[in-house]
Amino acid sequence: MKHLLDIKELNRHQIELLFDLADRLNHQPREQKPLAGRSAIALFFENSTRTLTSFQLACQRLGVDLTALNIAHSSTQKGETLRDTILTLDAMQTDAFIVRHQDNHMQRDMAEWINHRASVINAGDGTNQHPTQGLLDLYTIRQHQGQFEPLSVAIIGDTKHSRVANSLLDGLQIMGTKDIRLFAPDTFVADHQKTFLADSLQSAISEADVVVMLRIQRERLSDQSNLDVEAWAAHYGLNSERLKWAKKEAIVMHPGPMNRGVEITDAVADGPQSVILNQVTNGVLIRQALIHQLLS
Amino acid sequence: MKHLLDIKELNRHQIELLFDLADRLNHQPREQKPLAGRSAIALFFENSTRTLTSFQLACQRLGVDLTALNIAHSSTQKGETLRDTILTLDAMQTDAFIVRHQDNHMQRDMAEWINHRASVINAGDGTNQHPTQGLLDLYTIRQHQGQFEPLSVAIIGDTKHSRVANSLLDGLQIMGTKDIRLFAPDTFVADHQKTFLADSLQSAISEADVVVMLRIQRERLSDQSNLDVEAWAAHYGLNSERLKWAKKEAIVMHPGPMNRGVEITDAVADGPQSVILNQVTNGVLIRQALIHQLLS
Amino acid sequence: MKHLLDIKELNRHQIELLFDLADRLNHQPREQKPLAGRSAIALFFENSTRTLTSFQLACQRLGVDLTALNIAHSSTQKGETLRDTILTLDAMQTDAFIVRHQDNHMQRDMAEWINHRASVINAGDGTNQHPTQGLLDLYTIRQHQGQFEPLSVAIIGDTKHSRVANSLLDGLQIMGTKDIRLFAPDTFVADHQKTFLADSLQSAISEADVVVMLRIQRERLSDQSNLDVEAWAAHYGLNSERLKWAKKEAIVMHPGPMNRGVEITDAVADGPQSVILNQVTNGVLIRQALIHQLLS
């Protein structure tokens, strides 16, 4: 494994090895910097507090020097092509590029352009993939529910515009999860996701072990004006009543940022079944393990 | 001491211990990183070159990995509440938040929200408090004038909109300073500060050991158009003549940034009694000592 | 050597020592941080991905903590003078300032202002000098062509607005290069450069060992509307045919960012004679050596 572009490039064994490494790294003293002397460059063409900070802390804990470039002010303004920008940074002999981009598959192009040893890590590309999010979601499920095969997982909300949903759907299948159900308005489900579409919110959530709520990706909607937030909450939001449809020991997940009162109520988000903040904690750890794996 | 939200939370003994620690840290070789493996996140909702850089250098000298977030581009744009942003960052298990915010007492809210072990350090909240500035001011006074009890300290200028003035006023009282005098136009003095108000600029400065000059916080004035900068200089500015009213060995302080020619002349700012740059040097040291204290 | 403001401050022996140090640093394991505990502040008043990142990686490899200030949001907005900003940062006792500024000679002023031990490194001032670029260009020439005396070096393009051209011209003369030739439209050559002006593109390139292509500094042209990019390519661009005028073993250089199809074709930029990416690799190394030299 040299790059991580798409979670589908990993098999079940590789994912389990990564999770075992995450477990081990979690118990190492913070003074230890196993990758001291390595460097990485973060290129976020879309803003992100959460993911960028998670990668930054992951790098710090490994001793990897991360340079986060302010891409809005880059040389592309001086007429340079993106390929030349990447080749230039690559020639500085960094060990990894951590890239978020608004276009699907852009990181795959970058991985082909570079000459040196650098690994490319996809930190989200358009509506396609967000593999480290998928991995941290799987890791959180394993932590709370153990084996994947017997689980019922419900994913509710705007899956069409969600690279998070894509990576999670792929990941759950790689791990052998038998029962995966989506629910959202038809226009918020992509064609390749329709095989998982449930008949109703209740049938999606019913007896689920895991309920994953997604926010509406407003920034990806061509027309936001028709969006009725109250109607969304009424038809697709998770509240305490609806959560009772799931198993008693079901966990509630959300990749964040949450729109409280829309796709999830305060009572659920802050309730005892919520593992939303555990996902965030695990995010740093999984990224640590991934970078360790790629750069060692 | 877990957080530093308000200088009034410290007693005289705690402040003296902090100053002794600063003295010790000042003589440690820079290669030593006593807090290697710790991390902090800086959240500056108001821009600040001076204070943020001071905290950054303080962290570097301790070996603390500081991530300064570009808050203007944060997830709050995606509809996330500030509390959720803080809870998310907190779940990444950082050791400290260093926060500047335009609203009074916001850091106190943050300290209540967080679940983990993180310390919250107030790097300035609205017009309320700027405790690390107050501490560095006190440290600078101790360095040059020794004991606090016998001192006369004059604070001249816009104290009403100045969190620096509030923290210094509180700090001087904690340290037992007998004689504190303010002077400014009535509308630039807050009610709780009026007990210190002198009759005239001369009576405020007369025989003072310490003269602290403040800039007009233009960005906090609701109507800047009435402000007559020349009149301010004429009535409230410190020049060499007026400095003679103070004791011969008096020191001149200013928290910066200075408006030269308004509240202070070049001759005074760059003169032999000015300790303005010493304040800056001490700022890094005091922040080092504080972070060391909170995180050890 | 305390500062590096202008390449002309260095003599041939000093430059050769620097290059030898770069050779040695290139073979040190990355885990070694010879300058751990040192710090630097980058002040880029003009944006630059390439140069700032190069300095950042150079600092990381030495163990120097670099703080890159977001100058657009600095205290100068609160009425502070640039001198006071510099004096304030200097009082924080950093070891070096790395400065890019739009005004010629600004870094020289800064070097005079500062009181402490800090070194000032010119990372580009207006149209005047870019000494670390000049050094990395010389280092790249030495790497590929050996001795400087017998070389013919052609510099093609907008030399008038190019601090890169100035530093390279000066550097080549310091190293004893006998034959230096420029070519560009008259209005793109500064008076002090005219002594090197060739009669034609062909006579400039003919039998050259090194061909350096420069981009048009559009951002420095007072009127961009007259600029005919196609005509520029036709008259001053380097393509494979024209490169045959040079020696067979000639190398092609470009400081970047490139405008492909204008001053250079894809075939040349990506061809076997191009050392453009080597320049980038060497840039990190030369800056490492320079900072090591200044701060040791």
Coordinates of C-alpha atoms in Angstrom, one line a residue, chain B residues 30-31 33 47 49-50 53-54 56-57 60-61 215 257-260 270 277 280-281 284, chain C residues 36-37 39 65 67 69 73-75 78-80 83-84 87-89 91-93 115 117:
Chain B
R30 CA 16.4 26.0 24.3
E31 CA 17.1 22.4 23.3
K33 CA 11.5 20.6 25.5
N47 CA -6.9 38.6 14.7
T49 CA -0.2 39.0 15.4
R50 CA 1.4 39.9 18.7
T53 CA 2.9 34.7 17.9
S54 CA 3.9 35.1 21.6
Q56 CA 3.3 30.1 19.4
L57 CA 6.9 30.8 20.5
Q60 CA 7.7 25.9 20.7
R61 CA 10.1 26.5 23.6
R215 CA -4.1 52.9 22.9
P257 CA 0.3 48.1 19.3
M258 CA 1.3 51.7 19.8
N259 CA -0.1 54.7 18.0
R260 CA 3.0 56.9 18.0
D270 CA 12.1 54.8 22.4
L277 CA 10.0 45.8 24.4
V280 CA 7.1 41.7 24.8
T281 CA 10.1 39.5 25.7
V284 CA 6.7 34.8 25.8
Chain C
A36 CA 16.8 22.0 17.5
G37 CA 15.7 24.8 19.9
S39 CA 13.3 29.5 15.8
D65 CA 10.6 26.1 14.6
T67 CA 6.3 30.6 12.5
L69 CA 2.8 35.0 10.1
H73 CA -4.0 40.4 9.3
S74 CA -1.2 42.0 11.3
S75 CA -1.2 44.8 13.8
K78 CA -4.3 48.7 14.3
G79 CA -2.1 51.7 13.3
E80 CA 1.3 50.1 14.2
R83 CA 9.2 49.1 12.4
D84 CA 7.3 48.5 15.6
L87 CA 10.8 45.4 16.9
T88 CA 8.0 43.5 18.7
L89 CA 8.7 40.2 17.0
A91 CA 11.8 41.2 21.2
M92 CA 10.3 37.7 21.3
Q93 CA 13.9 36.6 20.6
N115 CA 18.2 44.9 18.4
R117 CA 20.7 38.6 17.5

